[in-house]
Amino acid sequence: MNILEQGDNDPIYVDYRDLLQKILQCLRGQNSFRVAENGQRLAIDIDTVASQVASLQVQNPLSSPNGVRSATINFTPEFQEIFRNLIREIRDCLQEQLKASVGQNTSIEEFVANLVTPLTSFDGNSSRLGFTYNFNRHSPDLLKQKLCVDRHLTGSDSLLKFHKLTITVREIDRFPEYLQDGLSNHIDDRVTFDSQSDREELFDRIQDQIEDDRSDFNRLKRIVDTEALGKLKKEAKIRYLEYIRDNIDNKNSVGFIYLQDLIRRLRLIEEYLNQDRPDSYYDVSYAGAPINYKDVFARSEVLDSLPIIPIVTGNLGESTNTSQGERQFTFGFKMKFGNSVEARGGDEVFDYNLNLLNPESPEHNQERERNPNNFGAKLLKLAFLYFFVFACNNPNLDDYNPNDDLNYNPIIAFERILSDFQGNNEDRKNSRLSAIVRGFNEYNVRDKINRLRELLKDFLDRQTILPKRTYPIQISVRRGILENDTNQIFNGIFFREVVGRNPKECLRYISIDEMHVERNALCQLPASITIEDIRYFSTEERQNFRMQYDITGVNALPVMWVPESCMNAYQNYFMQDNKLILFRYNNRRLDDENGFNHNQAFVYRFTISLLAYICLKILLDAAKKRLFIPMVRLHEGTHNNRAPSEKFVAHLSKTLCHLLNENHRCNSQGFRVRSADAFKIRNGLNSLYSVLPKKFHFTESANTPTLDKLAIIVVSSLESDARTGNRNRDNRISNLVGEAIGVTRQNDGAIRLYIIKTFSDNYRHQRLYRDPPILIDTVNNLYNMGYRHFLYVAQAPFTSNLNITQNENDDRLYFMSPALIEDLKGNRDDIKIYPVFFDKYYVRRSGKPKATSFYIQNTTELLNVAQDSAQEAVVFFNLFNGISVGQGDDRFYNGVISYSTLLNIYPGVLDDRDIRSGLINDDSPLKNDILQYLTLFHFSRFEKTSDISLKLDPYENIIGEESFSKLSVFHHMRGEVNFNSLAFLTKVRGVLNGDSPPGVQTPGS
């Protein structure tokens, strides 16, 4: 474990001494273990202990919540000294209680050995809840089919349609020059000099700022560098709507009128906010939250609250042509259609947001209580956006014509609303919100949304290939960001104070316009937005194979989490003939009403997390061998009405699985007892057992790879300790997480895939991307196991920067940094590391294809998807499944996962010839083997029993919004600061591992 030293800009200190002491105090008052059914089951009651601790007065672990985004493991020096002892005392207390429960004549090791069951005993056919599953059922022949990109075929023959977005920014190398010229011209316009020497003296001060990295001049450069792409993506959304409008043949439909009107109104928002008025004119407030509309609507994501709006998705590549000063970004488009969303109780987007706007609705009041700090700003943004887009004339009048909407000006009506929100009368503001909601309901806005949705879906289903179109635009930095006061200018203050205060507020002075000479611009950069219709076509090239479980010698120790309200289901379906560990809990503890408050909720979650992990660690360390732990959760709640306690337990179980997978195999799955039909039970069990080893056999032996071994290493990280507004990444602490998967070719030609281990540790950022020991040790151990080829998968190293400011010493490649790759490789010439990153974009499928798994691995064809002129990031593999999952918008599109690698990045570290041979060269047998193994890995993670296909994102546990790291985060006391429980438990594991005798070794199988 690395040593964490405190610095001036370090994250805030935390001290859990009082909390841990109170946990120990409550633990000693009762035995949390109960052995039942003659040693067949172990019931662990940590819920009662956690509830008792939550009811006590506990000192806040944070020294101060102000300016803190996350705080987890940056311990005070005093607490650091006693942390180990407190964890040991809690461990020892639980261990003594467990010994007392199993009896004097039985050791913990003997008791655990009795709980362990051969996994083969679970084998069988059943449609009831339980652990029974047919492991010996051979899968039907699985099929993968090759796709191609062929520009000579017609659209009607295509299988998939992809709308690609390319954003290009030019002359980035000249931006500092343009900014300096603009500033100089501004000074000459504003200032009258007494002499040439006075002018030269002032311009010398400009030069001083240019050379000072901390000056406002360079701050503004960094702001444009980091924030301009967001503005460009926002502009691209409107351009995509215009692209669709221009390619629609029937321009007489009502839906087309509403499309025209949507575009017009989005442009009106910009026109209104760019009026020649003081910035303060747009200052408004609600529920104690002040915002400025110019600031809010300058941001990229502000339009995403609309029910129908394009979404820019999938960062498919970025490149820099240094010689031409050009920066290019490639994305995909996905249309949001505003359909029902389960996370919002099944409401459509429009209805959900209307309920939030309505001061009399339960949803409004619940959200206000749940997020008091952000609620007012959210409502103000929604009110502005929805009024500008949906306010209209009364369509119920006899003489109403849809074309009339094209002449409606929302600005006039909104001015009256604005004056109310500029004031302090909350009752008038609520009346305005109620009137807006009432108007939308009476004027039947939903019908317009439905008409527009129908038009867009019909258009996107058209088979005709659309022409490629490029829109020339420019990025302008407006003069309004400059200081006008001559006295301030003479004092060397050239920019308004907002430049030094808040980068986001500076966005109001950055605009995206048509190409023209802007008199009010400080400086400009040329850019372009290109939209292209890419098609994929099926080929006759197919491969068939079979998949089966490999559970020989696997032993299981089931764990269950059961709410008190679900005990009948537990007794009916799981108690019979099953040895297991039971965590029973009250699923009403965290309810919004009658549950714990913010402070108590943190203490409860913290205590449950800590005690659950220590209890399982004690038991599994006593097993002395690698086990499979199927962790099953029973849920009383439904998808649309989930109990907060059950959601927390679901997230906790995944955190525990990641930690336990260090030495064991563990997976978690929930079953909703009210809707557990045979289909859901089978799929749930398939998901539960998806982490078990699997074997694949190819029907045609010629398709069987010859590479003996491939290790797949997946790595990511999540911040655990950081201040808000601190742009120095080195002062943050993060939890590094990863997983190692082994792919081996057996003597009989079968391909075996299995989880070797997971890993995690905590590091400051200056070490995270350079030499994290846990990652280096993992590669070393795999090397000792005979692995020489490593597919190294990490988060995409894209920065979304224009590269106006370039720092050769930054960690812009993150886990792909040359320094880290060099340490992973070491001095071993026989190691081949293939750096790989991925992202997902969306396509529209034509009809229902015969196969469900498709791939493209022809590098030349894939360059049509994302081409890097500098040949630094190269797309080498795309995978697609034809399965529609989810609801609403998600079922209209299908995802494609796109793999890329890096070239010309690792001179002296990796040989580009090895990367080309392993991933890029289409005639390379090694590439075929590696991509074959990668495809099988996708199949091995599929979680349904029927229509088996490749799992589109097999990395979701490590990378992404649903990763175990993200799910482990909950709020500290007061509900404001994030606590990363995986990072904290990683720290606890370090203590427990350091004190334990050598336990189970990670096997090579």
mmCIF file of N, CA and C in Angstrom, residues 558-633:
data_model
loop_
_atom_site.group_PDB
_atom_site.id
_atom_site.type_symbol
_atom_site.label_atom_id
_atom_site.label_comp_id
_atom_site.label_asym_id
_atom_site.label_seq_id
_atom_site.Cartn_x
_atom_site.Cartn_y
_atom_site.Cartn_z
ATOM 1 N N PRO A 558 -23.132 -20.719 -0.849
ATOM 2 C CA PRO A 558 -24.126 -19.690 -1.153
ATOM 3 C C PRO A 558 -24.278 -18.682 -0.019
ATOM 4 N N VAL A 559 -24.537 -17.442 -0.418
ATOM 5 C CA VAL A 559 -24.821 -16.344 0.513
ATOM 6 C C VAL A 559 -26.128 -15.708 0.075
ATOM 7 N N MET A 560 -26.991 -15.382 1.042
ATOM 8 C CA MET A 560 -28.272 -14.762 0.714
ATOM 9 C C MET A 560 -28.502 -13.495 1.519
ATOM 10 N N TRP A 561 -29.114 -12.518 0.858
ATOM 11 C CA TRP A 561 -29.579 -11.294 1.504
ATOM 12 C C TRP A 561 -31.104 -11.282 1.393
ATOM 13 N N VAL A 562 -31.767 -11.335 2.531
ATOM 14 C CA VAL A 562 -33.223 -11.491 2.518
ATOM 15 C C VAL A 562 -33.876 -10.455 3.426
ATOM 16 N N PRO A 563 -34.756 -9.608 2.882
ATOM 17 C CA PRO A 563 -35.530 -8.701 3.745
ATOM 18 C C PRO A 563 -36.485 -9.505 4.608
ATOM 19 N N GLU A 564 -36.824 -8.957 5.756
ATOM 20 C CA GLU A 564 -37.745 -9.651 6.649
ATOM 21 C C GLU A 564 -39.069 -9.956 5.965
ATOM 22 N N SER A 565 -39.486 -9.054 5.071
ATOM 23 C CA SER A 565 -40.764 -9.236 4.384
ATOM 24 C C SER A 565 -40.717 -10.343 3.342
ATOM 25 N N CYS A 566 -39.529 -10.880 3.031
ATOM 26 C CA CYS A 566 -39.387 -11.938 2.031
ATOM 27 C C CYS A 566 -38.993 -13.274 2.666
ATOM 28 N N MET A 567 -39.092 -13.379 3.973
ATOM 29 C CA MET A 567 -38.652 -14.604 4.629
ATOM 30 C C MET A 567 -39.490 -15.818 4.224
ATOM 31 N N ASN A 568 -40.771 -15.625 3.911
ATOM 32 C CA ASN A 568 -41.589 -16.758 3.468
ATOM 33 C C ASN A 568 -41.036 -17.350 2.179
ATOM 34 N N ALA A 569 -40.666 -16.492 1.220
ATOM 35 C CA ALA A 569 -40.091 -16.982 -0.029
ATOM 36 C C ALA A 569 -38.774 -17.696 0.233
ATOM 37 N N TYR A 570 -37.980 -17.161 1.139
ATOM 38 C CA TYR A 570 -36.713 -17.802 1.498
ATOM 39 C C TYR A 570 -36.963 -19.192 2.078
ATOM 40 N N GLN A 571 -37.912 -19.281 2.995
ATOM 41 C CA GLN A 571 -38.189 -20.570 3.637
ATOM 42 C C GLN A 571 -38.778 -21.576 2.659
ATOM 43 N N ASN A 572 -39.588 -21.105 1.721
ATOM 44 C CA ASN A 572 -40.237 -22.017 0.782
ATOM 45 C C ASN A 572 -39.300 -22.537 -0.290
ATOM 46 N N TYR A 573 -38.324 -21.709 -0.714
ATOM 47 C CA TYR A 573 -37.537 -22.067 -1.891
ATOM 48 C C TYR A 573 -36.051 -22.306 -1.634
ATOM 49 N N PHE A 574 -35.509 -21.794 -0.529
ATOM 50 C CA PHE A 574 -34.056 -21.862 -0.365
ATOM 51 C C PHE A 574 -33.605 -22.663 0.854
ATOM 52 N N MET A 575 -34.456 -22.797 1.862
ATOM 53 C CA MET A 575 -34.028 -23.487 3.071
ATOM 54 C C MET A 575 -33.865 -24.984 2.863
ATOM 55 N N GLN A 576 -34.691 -25.549 1.982
ATOM 56 C CA GLN A 576 -34.690 -26.990 1.816
ATOM 57 C C GLN A 576 -33.415 -27.454 1.121
ATOM 58 N N ASP A 577 -32.656 -28.272 1.800
ATOM 59 C CA ASP A 577 -31.476 -28.945 1.238
ATOM 60 C C ASP A 577 -30.354 -28.007 0.815
ATOM 61 N N ASN A 578 -30.361 -26.761 1.268
ATOM 62 C CA ASN A 578 -29.300 -25.827 0.897
ATOM 63 C C ASN A 578 -28.512 -25.394 2.130
ATOM 64 N N LYS A 579 -27.211 -25.597 2.076
ATOM 65 C CA LYS A 579 -26.336 -25.024 3.083
ATOM 66 C C LYS A 579 -25.984 -23.618 2.633
ATOM 67 N N LEU A 580 -26.089 -22.652 3.538
ATOM 68 C CA LEU A 580 -25.859 -21.277 3.098
ATOM 69 C C LEU A 580 -25.603 -20.341 4.271
ATOM 70 N N ILE A 581 -25.214 -19.121 3.920
ATOM 71 C CA ILE A 581 -25.046 -18.027 4.874
ATOM 72 C C ILE A 581 -26.169 -17.026 4.614
ATOM 73 N N LEU A 582 -26.861 -16.616 5.658
ATOM 74 C CA LEU A 582 -28.018 -15.733 5.509
ATOM 75 C C LEU A 582 -27.781 -14.393 6.199
ATOM 76 N N PHE A 583 -27.917 -13.297 5.429
ATOM 77 C CA PHE A 583 -27.975 -11.952 5.989
ATOM 78 C C PHE A 583 -29.438 -11.495 5.902
ATOM 79 N N ARG A 584 -30.048 -11.355 7.045
ATOM 80 C CA ARG A 584 -31.449 -10.919 7.108
ATOM 81 C C ARG A 584 -31.478 -9.452 7.532
ATOM 82 N N TYR A 585 -32.370 -8.647 6.889
ATOM 83 C CA TYR A 585 -32.372 -7.216 7.207
ATOM 84 C C TYR A 585 -33.759 -6.615 7.037
ATOM 85 N N ASN A 586 -33.932 -5.459 7.621
ATOM 86 C CA ASN A 586 -35.178 -4.688 7.529
ATOM 87 C C ASN A 586 -35.055 -3.744 6.329
ATOM 88 N N ASN A 587 -35.878 -3.962 5.312
ATOM 89 C CA ASN A 587 -35.743 -3.174 4.086
ATOM 90 C C ASN A 587 -36.492 -1.850 4.126
ATOM 91 N N ARG A 588 -36.886 -1.425 5.317
ATOM 92 C CA ARG A 588 -37.550 -0.122 5.456
ATOM 93 C C ARG A 588 -36.643 0.915 6.127
ATOM 94 N N ARG A 589 -35.425 0.528 6.449
ATOM 95 C CA ARG A 589 -34.515 1.417 7.192
ATOM 96 C C ARG A 589 -34.216 2.712 6.427
ATOM 97 N N LEU A 590 -34.102 2.631 5.124
ATOM 98 C CA LEU A 590 -33.658 3.784 4.336
ATOM 99 C C LEU A 590 -34.792 4.438 3.551
ATOM 100 N N ASP A 591 -36.033 4.130 3.901
ATOM 101 C CA ASP A 591 -37.175 4.747 3.220
ATOM 102 C C ASP A 591 -37.147 6.262 3.360
ATOM 103 N N ASP A 592 -37.646 6.964 2.332
ATOM 104 C CA ASP A 592 -37.711 8.426 2.405
ATOM 105 C C ASP A 592 -38.588 8.887 3.551
ATOM 106 N N GLU A 593 -39.671 8.165 3.788
ATOM 107 C CA GLU A 593 -40.566 8.489 4.897
ATOM 108 C C GLU A 593 -40.370 7.462 6.009
ATOM 109 N N ASN A 594 -40.233 7.938 7.226
ATOM 110 C CA ASN A 594 -40.105 7.100 8.424
ATOM 111 C C ASN A 594 -38.811 6.293 8.462
ATOM 112 N N GLY A 595 -37.876 6.617 7.572
ATOM 113 C CA GLY A 595 -36.585 5.940 7.614
ATOM 114 C C GLY A 595 -35.538 6.811 8.284
ATOM 115 N N PHE A 596 -34.283 6.405 8.182
ATOM 116 C CA PHE A 596 -33.197 7.162 8.781
ATOM 117 C C PHE A 596 -33.021 8.504 8.077
ATOM 118 N N ASN A 597 -32.525 9.506 8.828
ATOM 119 C CA ASN A 597 -32.152 10.774 8.205
ATOM 120 C C ASN A 597 -30.790 10.619 7.526
ATOM 121 N N HIS A 598 -30.303 11.716 6.913
ATOM 122 C CA HIS A 598 -29.045 11.627 6.142
ATOM 123 C C HIS A 598 -27.899 11.114 6.999
ATOM 124 N N ASN A 599 -27.744 11.652 8.193
ATOM 125 C CA ASN A 599 -26.633 11.241 9.055
ATOM 126 C C ASN A 599 -26.748 9.768 9.439
ATOM 127 N N GLN A 600 -27.946 9.369 9.840
ATOM 128 C CA GLN A 600 -28.151 7.982 10.250
ATOM 129 C C GLN A 600 -27.985 7.026 9.077
ATOM 130 N N ALA A 601 -28.433 7.463 7.895
ATOM 131 C CA ALA A 601 -28.336 6.598 6.715
ATOM 132 C C ALA A 601 -26.873 6.311 6.383
ATOM 133 N N PHE A 602 -26.005 7.329 6.504
ATOM 134 C CA PHE A 602 -24.588 7.088 6.244
ATOM 135 C C PHE A 602 -24.024 6.091 7.244
ATOM 136 N N VAL A 603 -24.321 6.282 8.518
ATOM 137 C CA VAL A 603 -23.799 5.383 9.554
ATOM 138 C C VAL A 603 -24.287 3.958 9.317
ATOM 139 N N TYR A 604 -25.549 3.806 8.951
ATOM 140 C CA TYR A 604 -26.119 2.480 8.711
ATOM 141 C C TYR A 604 -25.423 1.808 7.526
ATOM 142 N N ARG A 605 -25.301 2.518 6.410
ATOM 143 C CA ARG A 605 -24.662 1.938 5.226
ATOM 144 C C ARG A 605 -23.198 1.592 5.506
ATOM 145 N N PHE A 606 -22.510 2.494 6.172
ATOM 146 C CA PHE A 606 -21.105 2.279 6.508
ATOM 147 C C PHE A 606 -20.957 1.014 7.359
ATOM 148 N N THR A 607 -21.790 0.879 8.375
ATOM 149 C CA THR A 607 -21.681 -0.244 9.299
ATOM 150 C C THR A 607 -22.011 -1.565 8.621
ATOM 151 N N ILE A 608 -23.094 -1.591 7.861
ATOM 152 C CA ILE A 608 -23.466 -2.816 7.143
ATOM 153 C C ILE A 608 -22.340 -3.225 6.202
ATOM 154 N N SER A 609 -21.788 -2.273 5.443
ATOM 155 C CA SER A 609 -20.733 -2.571 4.473
ATOM 156 C C SER A 609 -19.514 -3.164 5.166
ATOM 157 N N LEU A 610 -19.076 -2.513 6.235
ATOM 158 C CA LEU A 610 -17.882 -2.961 6.937
ATOM 159 C C LEU A 610 -18.069 -4.338 7.557
ATOM 160 N N LEU A 611 -19.174 -4.529 8.281
ATOM 161 C CA LEU A 611 -19.381 -5.795 8.980
ATOM 162 C C LEU A 611 -19.634 -6.940 8.002
ATOM 163 N N ALA A 612 -20.366 -6.687 6.925
ATOM 164 C CA ALA A 612 -20.614 -7.745 5.935
ATOM 165 C C ALA A 612 -19.300 -8.231 5.350
ATOM 166 N N TYR A 613 -18.413 -7.297 4.991
ATOM 167 C CA TYR A 613 -17.152 -7.703 4.389
ATOM 168 C C TYR A 613 -16.285 -8.468 5.382
ATOM 169 N N ILE A 614 -16.169 -7.977 6.607
ATOM 170 C CA ILE A 614 -15.319 -8.653 7.591
ATOM 171 C C ILE A 614 -15.867 -10.045 7.899
ATOM 172 N N CYS A 615 -17.184 -10.173 8.039
ATOM 173 C CA CYS A 615 -17.782 -11.483 8.321
ATOM 174 C C CYS A 615 -17.447 -12.472 7.201
ATOM 175 N N LEU A 616 -17.650 -12.063 5.956
ATOM 176 C CA LEU A 616 -17.375 -12.964 4.832
ATOM 177 C C LEU A 616 -15.887 -13.252 4.711
ATOM 178 N N LYS A 617 -15.058 -12.263 5.007
ATOM 179 C CA LYS A 617 -13.605 -12.464 4.933
ATOM 180 C C LYS A 617 -13.166 -13.512 5.959
ATOM 181 N N ILE A 618 -13.710 -13.443 7.176
ATOM 182 C CA ILE A 618 -13.375 -14.433 8.205
ATOM 183 C C ILE A 618 -13.747 -15.834 7.735
ATOM 184 N N LEU A 619 -14.956 -15.969 7.209
ATOM 185 C CA LEU A 619 -15.450 -17.286 6.805
ATOM 186 C C LEU A 619 -14.679 -17.837 5.616
ATOM 187 N N LEU A 620 -14.415 -17.017 4.615
ATOM 188 C CA LEU A 620 -13.753 -17.508 3.404
ATOM 189 C C LEU A 620 -12.273 -17.757 3.613
ATOM 190 N N ASP A 621 -11.641 -16.966 4.491
ATOM 191 C CA ASP A 621 -10.236 -17.248 4.814
ATOM 192 C C ASP A 621 -10.097 -18.602 5.507
ATOM 193 N N ALA A 622 -11.159 -18.985 6.224
ATOM 194 C CA ALA A 622 -11.129 -20.278 6.919
ATOM 195 C C ALA A 622 -11.320 -21.453 5.955
ATOM 196 N N ALA A 623 -11.777 -21.180 4.735
ATOM 197 C CA ALA A 623 -12.046 -22.263 3.784
ATOM 198 C C ALA A 623 -10.767 -22.885 3.247
ATOM 199 N N LYS A 624 -9.693 -22.098 3.174
ATOM 200 C CA LYS A 624 -8.391 -22.591 2.716
ATOM 201 C C LYS A 624 -8.380 -23.068 1.267
ATOM 202 N N LYS A 625 -9.411 -22.764 0.508
ATOM 203 C CA LYS A 625 -9.412 -23.122 -0.914
ATOM 204 C C LYS A 625 -10.343 -22.170 -1.651
ATOM 205 N N ARG A 626 -10.192 -22.161 -2.960
ATOM 206 C CA ARG A 626 -10.991 -21.255 -3.772
ATOM 207 C C ARG A 626 -12.417 -21.790 -3.896
ATOM 208 N N LEU A 627 -13.385 -20.899 -3.602
ATOM 209 C CA LEU A 627 -14.793 -21.276 -3.638
ATOM 210 C C LEU A 627 -15.544 -20.425 -4.648
ATOM 211 N N PHE A 628 -16.707 -20.906 -5.025
ATOM 212 C CA PHE A 628 -17.661 -20.100 -5.772
ATOM 213 C C PHE A 628 -18.748 -19.651 -4.807
ATOM 214 N N ILE A 629 -18.963 -18.345 -4.728
ATOM 215 C CA ILE A 629 -19.959 -17.786 -3.811
ATOM 216 C C ILE A 629 -21.109 -17.197 -4.623
ATOM 217 N N PRO A 630 -22.189 -17.966 -4.835
ATOM 218 C CA PRO A 630 -23.371 -17.380 -5.473
ATOM 219 C C PRO A 630 -24.130 -16.543 -4.437
ATOM 220 N N MET A 631 -24.189 -15.246 -4.656
ATOM 221 C CA MET A 631 -24.798 -14.332 -3.694
ATOM 222 C C MET A 631 -26.173 -13.920 -4.233
ATOM 223 N N VAL A 632 -27.214 -14.410 -3.604
ATOM 224 C CA VAL A 632 -28.582 -14.190 -4.079
ATOM 225 C C VAL A 632 -29.292 -13.202 -3.170
ATOM 226 N N ARG A 633 -29.995 -12.266 -3.802
ATOM 227 C CA ARG A 633 -30.794 -11.283 -3.066
ATOM 228 C C ARG A 633 -32.263 -11.479 -3.412
#
